[in-house]
XYZ file of C-alpha atoms in Angstrom:
243
model
C -72.121 86.770 133.468
C -69.504 89.694 133.190
C -66.340 88.930 131.741
C -63.472 88.885 134.512
C -60.518 90.988 133.945
C -57.237 89.227 133.232
C -55.275 92.167 134.505
C -55.562 93.762 137.991
C -57.337 97.199 137.805
C -57.221 100.022 140.220
C -60.724 101.532 140.728
C -60.890 105.084 142.128
C -63.093 108.470 141.672
C -61.647 108.832 138.158
C -65.134 109.419 136.650
C -66.114 105.910 136.785
C -63.119 104.757 134.744
C -60.965 101.751 135.777
C -57.289 102.162 135.561
C -56.059 98.973 133.773
C -52.754 98.182 134.661
C -51.830 96.637 131.047
C -53.361 99.737 129.537
C -50.964 102.049 131.801
C -47.878 99.926 130.734
C -48.991 100.159 127.059
C -49.719 103.970 127.352
C -46.582 104.967 129.556
C -44.116 107.677 128.470
C -41.222 106.777 126.316
C -38.704 106.903 129.149
C -40.997 104.842 131.428
C -41.448 102.370 128.569
C -37.680 101.936 127.993
C -37.175 101.404 131.796
C -39.731 98.651 131.708
C -38.411 97.034 128.667
C -34.799 97.180 130.211
C -36.202 95.610 133.516
C -37.965 93.055 131.507
C -34.689 92.202 129.587
C -32.952 91.979 132.911
C -35.513 89.632 134.194
C -35.636 87.215 131.336
C -31.718 86.850 131.096
C -31.615 86.363 134.955
C -34.329 83.625 134.802
C -32.173 81.783 132.016
C -29.017 82.053 133.935
C -30.838 80.821 137.221
C -32.215 77.799 135.170
C -28.911 77.067 133.303
C -26.784 77.550 136.411
C -29.102 75.361 138.418
C -28.819 72.408 135.798
C -25.088 72.925 135.256
C -24.032 73.023 138.776
C -26.506 70.115 139.777
C -24.756 68.125 137.232
C -21.084 68.992 138.308
C -21.861 68.196 141.810
C -23.582 64.868 140.969
C -20.541 63.897 138.732
C -17.993 64.896 141.453
C -19.519 62.740 143.864
C -19.540 59.775 141.288
C -15.833 60.519 140.365
C -14.683 60.703 143.998
C -16.338 57.389 144.903
C -14.523 55.905 141.972
C -11.421 57.600 142.593
C -10.952 56.224 146.212
C -12.309 52.859 145.087
C -9.956 52.284 142.290
C -6.282 51.314 142.393
C -5.280 52.309 139.122
C -4.663 55.748 137.831
C -5.479 54.834 134.130
C -8.660 53.470 135.230
C -9.531 56.761 137.057
C -8.555 58.695 134.082
C -11.124 56.800 131.836
C -13.783 57.734 134.721
C -12.573 61.295 134.392
C -13.228 61.406 130.585
C -16.924 60.391 131.058
C -17.544 62.987 133.938
C -16.573 65.967 131.941
C -18.888 68.287 134.260
C -17.096 67.549 137.185
C -14.334 70.027 138.099
C -12.383 67.637 140.065
C -12.336 65.015 137.402
C -10.727 67.751 134.934
C -8.073 68.423 137.802
C -7.235 65.060 137.970
C -6.880 64.654 134.203
C -4.350 67.689 134.039
C -2.481 66.279 136.791
C -2.529 62.619 135.371
C -1.225 64.060 132.049
C 1.571 66.147 133.798
C 2.471 62.883 135.726
C 2.625 60.944 132.538
C 4.895 63.535 131.035
C 7.247 63.342 133.868
C 7.521 59.521 134.173
C 7.721 59.432 130.570
C 11.263 61.524 130.838
C 12.315 59.186 133.582
C 11.405 61.515 136.225
C 10.059 60.848 139.908
C 12.226 57.710 140.619
C 14.095 56.780 143.678
C 17.141 57.500 141.725
C 16.298 61.045 141.087
C 17.691 63.981 142.995
C 15.729 65.602 145.838
C 15.618 68.994 143.928
C 14.410 67.022 140.858
C 11.714 65.465 142.729
C 10.566 68.755 144.299
C 10.391 70.431 140.988
C 8.418 67.583 139.524
C 5.965 67.659 142.425
C 5.642 71.326 141.988
C 5.078 70.907 138.174
C 1.984 68.488 138.954
C 0.854 70.994 141.642
C 0.775 73.741 139.238
C -1.236 71.796 136.655
C -3.867 71.061 139.469
C -3.850 74.868 140.295
C -4.191 75.878 136.607
C -7.178 73.150 136.316
C -8.729 74.418 139.330
C -8.605 77.935 138.114
C -10.163 77.333 134.674
C -13.027 75.228 136.253
C -13.882 78.002 138.686
C -13.878 80.254 135.842
C -16.472 78.139 134.135
C -18.577 77.488 137.438
C -18.681 81.229 137.901
C -19.562 82.232 134.749
C -22.769 84.485 134.167
C -23.326 84.328 137.866
C -22.027 88.037 138.337
C -24.777 89.136 135.945
C -27.357 88.182 138.659
C -25.302 90.293 141.281
C -25.419 93.220 138.865
C -29.176 92.681 138.114
C -29.911 92.485 141.789
C -28.104 95.691 142.711
C -29.033 97.737 139.585
C -32.436 96.812 138.914
C -34.102 98.602 141.752
C -32.417 101.854 140.852
C -33.237 101.516 137.151
C -37.168 101.161 138.618
C -36.583 104.055 140.905
C -35.380 106.302 138.068
C -38.705 105.103 136.217
C -40.460 105.997 139.316
C -39.070 109.491 139.430
C -39.575 110.262 135.863
C -43.235 109.229 136.244
C -43.889 111.320 139.245
C -42.094 114.351 137.290
C -44.623 113.507 134.502
C -47.592 113.867 136.894
C -46.501 117.312 138.238
C -45.972 118.415 134.723
C -49.357 117.330 133.895
C -50.914 119.387 137.055
C -49.073 122.420 135.767
C -50.317 122.007 132.394
C -53.925 121.468 133.355
C -53.954 123.849 136.332
C -55.788 121.254 138.769
C -54.273 118.615 141.042
C -57.243 116.237 141.246
C -56.543 112.585 141.290
C -57.629 111.885 137.562
C -54.819 114.152 136.582
C -52.065 112.610 138.787
C -53.298 108.888 139.018
C -51.815 107.635 135.572
C -48.496 109.184 136.291
C -48.026 107.927 139.855
C -49.443 104.514 138.906
C -47.015 103.825 135.913
C -44.029 105.322 138.281
C -45.091 102.776 140.886
C -45.284 99.767 138.075
C -41.632 100.675 137.345
C -40.516 100.442 141.135
C -42.518 97.025 141.191
C -41.140 95.665 138.063
C -37.610 96.529 139.269
C -38.137 94.724 142.552
C -39.570 91.741 140.474
C -36.278 91.498 138.468
C -33.887 92.296 141.376
C -35.337 89.561 144.010
C -34.875 86.406 142.139
C -31.575 87.549 141.019
C -30.148 88.089 144.397
C -31.794 84.830 145.735
C -30.177 82.935 142.783
C -26.755 84.807 143.021
C -26.430 83.963 146.731
C -27.663 80.391 146.145
C -25.007 79.645 143.341
C -22.168 81.243 145.206
C -22.499 78.906 148.175
C -22.705 75.949 146.025
C -19.673 77.007 144.185
C -17.876 77.533 147.291
C -18.793 73.970 148.475
C -17.051 72.788 145.008
C -14.262 74.927 145.598
C -13.648 73.624 148.955
C -13.782 70.053 147.361
C -11.334 70.947 144.864
C -8.810 72.059 147.399
C -9.269 68.974 149.423
C -8.773 66.960 146.299
C -5.555 69.018 145.452
C -4.017 68.009 148.995
C -5.214 64.369 148.852
C -3.779 63.648 145.272
C -0.405 65.361 145.871
C -0.025 63.163 149.114
C -1.071 60.043 147.069
C 1.782 60.987 144.513
C 4.389 61.536 147.147
C 3.759 58.322 148.650
C 3.648 56.061 145.495
C 5.755 57.879 142.865
C 8.176 60.380 144.595
C 9.345 58.095 147.289
């Protein structure tokens, strides 16, 4: 029984020879080989980011849900703070920690009481709001880290592949000129390696674009939840600590 080829082959009127895809890649010109290696690196890094961010954002969303359930159920801020210490992946728990620490400083300095002046109360409330905003910015930076690389890969990889394609076709024309003939055996290898560069460019770009759009949507959901938490927490602080 003949052994089945592990790689796809292109069969054509090339004197009975089979054009093996793997062999084409290995025998590609230096520039095309460099393009293929670069696209391979793009693809490997993109898949790593996709796997890592899917895990990271999944944990962040799950711990955020758990933290918010505890936040609305608990009546003591110190108990909520302990929960926030456990839910380190949740961006909202880290926002709460920052605001709680700022509130503790204000209360320790005697601020926020009923005898405080309106201007002082407003300043204390603004300090807590700024701490929430700083924590929100830091958490969004963590959530968005590495995601722009997917956008870069999605936009650049097809053009890098196209460069390899143009170079491969150019080599085919050089071979035609050198051999003085334009038969299929002369041009097929160059054209084939050129098309491989295009295909690998798309293979690198498509998952990166899909992953980027998916993560942007999930980060946007978390960002909206962080904005809602900021408003809710400030309202609670106004009612209970800055009366």
